[in-house]
Amino acid sequence: MENTMKEMRDGASVLDMDPKSTVGGGVEDVYGEDRASEDQFVTPWTFSVASGYSLLRDPRHNKGLAFTERERDTHYLRGLLPPAVLSQELQEKKLMNSIRQYQVPLQKYSALMELEERNERLFYKLLIDHVEELLPIVYTPTVGEACQKYGSLFKRPQGLYISLKEKGKILEVLRNWPERSIQVIVVTDGERILGLGDLGCQGMGIPVGKLSLYTALGGLRPSACLPITIDVGTNNEQLLKDEFYIGLRQRRATGQEYYELLHEFMSAVKQNYGEKVVIQFEDFANHNAFELLAKYGTTHLVFNDDIQGTASVVLAGVVAALKLIGGKLADHSFLFLGAGEAGTGIAELIALEMSKQTKSPVEETRKKIWLVDSKGLIVSSRKDSLQNFKKPWAHEHEPVNNLLDAVKAIKPTVLIGSSGVGRTFTKEVIEAMASFNEKPLIMALSNPTSQSECTAEEAYTGTQGRAIFASGSPFDPFEYNGKVFIPGQSNNAYIFPGFGLGLVISGAIRVHDDMLLAASEALAGQVTKENFDKGMIYPPLSNIRKISAEIAANVAAKAYELGLATRLPRPANLVKYAESCMYTPVYRTYR
Ligand SMILES: NC(=O)C1=CN([C@@H]2O[C@H](COP(=O)(O)OP(=O)(O)OC[C@H]3O[C@@H](n4cnc5c(N)ncnc54)[C@H](OP(=O)(O)O)[C@@H]3O)[C@@H](O)[C@H]2O)C=CC1
Ligand SMILES: CC(=O)C(=O)O
Ligand SMILES: [Mg+2]
C-alpha cells in the first residue's frame, strides 16, 4: 500500500497500477480500503478533478455564480447554484460595493480574507483593479491591527507554522504544505512586526499580506507563494496572558536554540525546494536580522525586505526627489531618526550609490550620512558600545542627545524617520528643517500610521508647503494654501514584488547589492513630470504591475550581467518577458 500511495503521488495513473490492487469481481480497490480489516488503518486519499460541491469549496478553482451553463452541466454543479450567471466584472462590482459599506477597516480586512478563502481569482481581481483603495487594508496600516488581533480573527491557517515543537521535523512540515512548486517564501519570527513590536506567532498576517502583494503587484502565482511563521515564543506579556493567543506560550528562545531551529529551517527549505526559491526575511528583530542575512546570503537566495527592500525604495525616492530639490546625490546630507534595519540599510545603499557616482570610497560617502538612535546622535565616542551594524556611522562629532539638536547641528537636507516611534518629527524639528532648506525632503517611514514620525499635514504646514514628503503608510492628499499635495508612499511594497519576479524569471541564485541599485533605478525612472508637479516622488501605485515589470527586468538584467542567472538563454526583451510571466486573475474556462 505504501508503494501504491507513493506511485499515486508521483503521478502514476490508476490504470498503470499493479493488477494485484483489484479485488474479486473486477472492482478496483486502489486505496486498499475494502481489503483492510476494521482494525487496520486506511488512507483518506483523494485523487480527483474537483467537481460539484467540492469545486465550489476549492478557492483556487471556484468561480461562484460565474460558472457558465456548460460548466454547470459538465462539472456537476446543477442545482448547487442559483440560476443566475454573473460575469466576473459584476461579481467584482458587487464585492466592492459590499466592502465599501464597512466603516471599520478590520471588517474590510476580514471580508477580503474570507473572499481569498472562497474565490482566490476574484480576490486578486479586486486587489489588482483597486490597488490604491485596498492596499491599506491587506497591507499597512490595517494588517498591523489584524496581527494584533490575529488570535481572535484566526479561522483557518493561511501559511505554515513552524514552532520549537517541530524541531527535528521541519522537512516533514514543509512537505505537509499542499503545493510543491514554491518560488517565494516570506518568513517572519514575529519579533518586530511593523512598528508594533513583538507579536509572536500572530505576525503571520505579515507574510500572508506580503505574499498577496507578490501576486497582485508582482504577478507571482499564488500557488508558488508560501507564508511561514517561525514560532520560538514571544516576550509580549499581553499575548502570553491572552487566552486566544495562537502561538507557543513561552518566552522567546534565543542563542543556540534559536539559531539551530533557523538553520534546520534554512537547510530544509533548500532540500525541499532547491537553490532557486526566494526566501524573504520579514520583520525579524535587528539582533537576528543582520546576522541571518550575512550567514545565509552566501548559501541561499535570501533577501531581507526591511534592510534591503526598504533601502531600494528610499534610494529611488531620494533620486527622484533630486528633480525637485536640485543637486546631485552627493550634494545632500542625510539625517536618520532610527539606526536599525531600515535606517542603516537605507544609509548603506545611499552611500554605495554616492560612491559609484562620485568614484570615491564608500568610507568617504558614509560621512554625508548621520543617524540618531534612542541614545542620541551616533558619534565616534560611542563606538565601543555600538552594535556592529551601527559602527560605520560613528563619525567624529561631539555627543548630541536628541533629534532637534542633531537637526540643528547637522543641518541635513534630507530627514528620514525609521524609528518605529510616532510623532517624533515634532513641530520644532520640521520647522528647523524648513529654516535652512528651501525644499526639505522629509520621509516618515515608520509603520503603521500610528507610528509615522509625522503626518502629511504636519510636514506641509510646518514647512509652509515647501516640504517634499513621503511616508511608509499612506496619507490622504492634503490641501495647503489652495494647492493639493499628494504624499508619496515610501514603502518597500514598490520594490519586493518586482524584485522577486526579477530573481525568479532569471533563475538567480544569489542576491547582490547591485540588483538593489538596479531595482531602485527602475523605480525612480517611472516618476513622470505630471507626478512631480503634484509633489510626488513615486509613481502612482495604480501602475504598479507595469512598474514591477520594469523593476523585474532591471534586476534580471543585472543578474545576467553578474553571472548569477541560471535561466538561459537570456530573453532579449526582459520587460516583455517579465510581463508575459505575470499571473492574471481572470477566470479560466473549464473543459
Ligand atoms: N516604509 C517602509 O517600507 C518600511 C518601514 N519600516 C518601519 O521602520 C520602523 C523601524 O524598523 P526597523 O529599522 O526594522 O526597526 P529596528 O528596531 O531595527 O530599529 C529601530 C531604531 O529606532 C531607534 N529608536 C527607537 N526609539 C527611538 C526614539 N524614541 N528615538 C530615537 N531613536 C529611536 C532604535 O534605537 P536603538 O538602536 O537605540 O534601540 C533603533 O535604532 C518600523 O516602524 C517599521 O515599520 C521598516 C521597513 C520598511
Ligand atoms: C513595510 C515593512 O516592511 C515594515 O514596516 O516592516
Ligand atoms: Mg517589514
PDB file of C-alpha atoms in Angstrom, residues 404 407-408 425-433:
ATOM      1  CA  LEU A 404      16.132  68.535  17.417  1.00  0.00           C
ATOM      2  CA  VAL A 407      18.972  68.575  13.144  1.00  0.00           C
ATOM      3  CA  LYS A 408      20.351  71.961  14.196  1.00  0.00           C
ATOM      4  CA  PHE A 425       9.237  64.707  13.988  1.00  0.00           C
ATOM      5  CA  THR A 426       7.846  67.443  16.193  1.00  0.00           C
ATOM      6  CA  LYS A 427       6.748  70.877  15.016  1.00  0.00           C
ATOM      7  CA  GLU A 428      10.159  72.235  16.138  1.00  0.00           C
ATOM      8  CA  VAL A 429      12.038  69.558  14.157  1.00  0.00           C
ATOM      9  CA  ILE A 430      10.022  70.224  10.998  1.00  0.00           C
ATOM     10  CA  GLU A 431      10.361  73.988  11.377  1.00  0.00           C
ATOM     11  CA  ALA A 432      14.110  73.627  11.877  1.00  0.00           C
ATOM     12  CA  MET A 433      14.316  71.649   8.603  1.00  0.00           C
TER      13      MET A 433
END
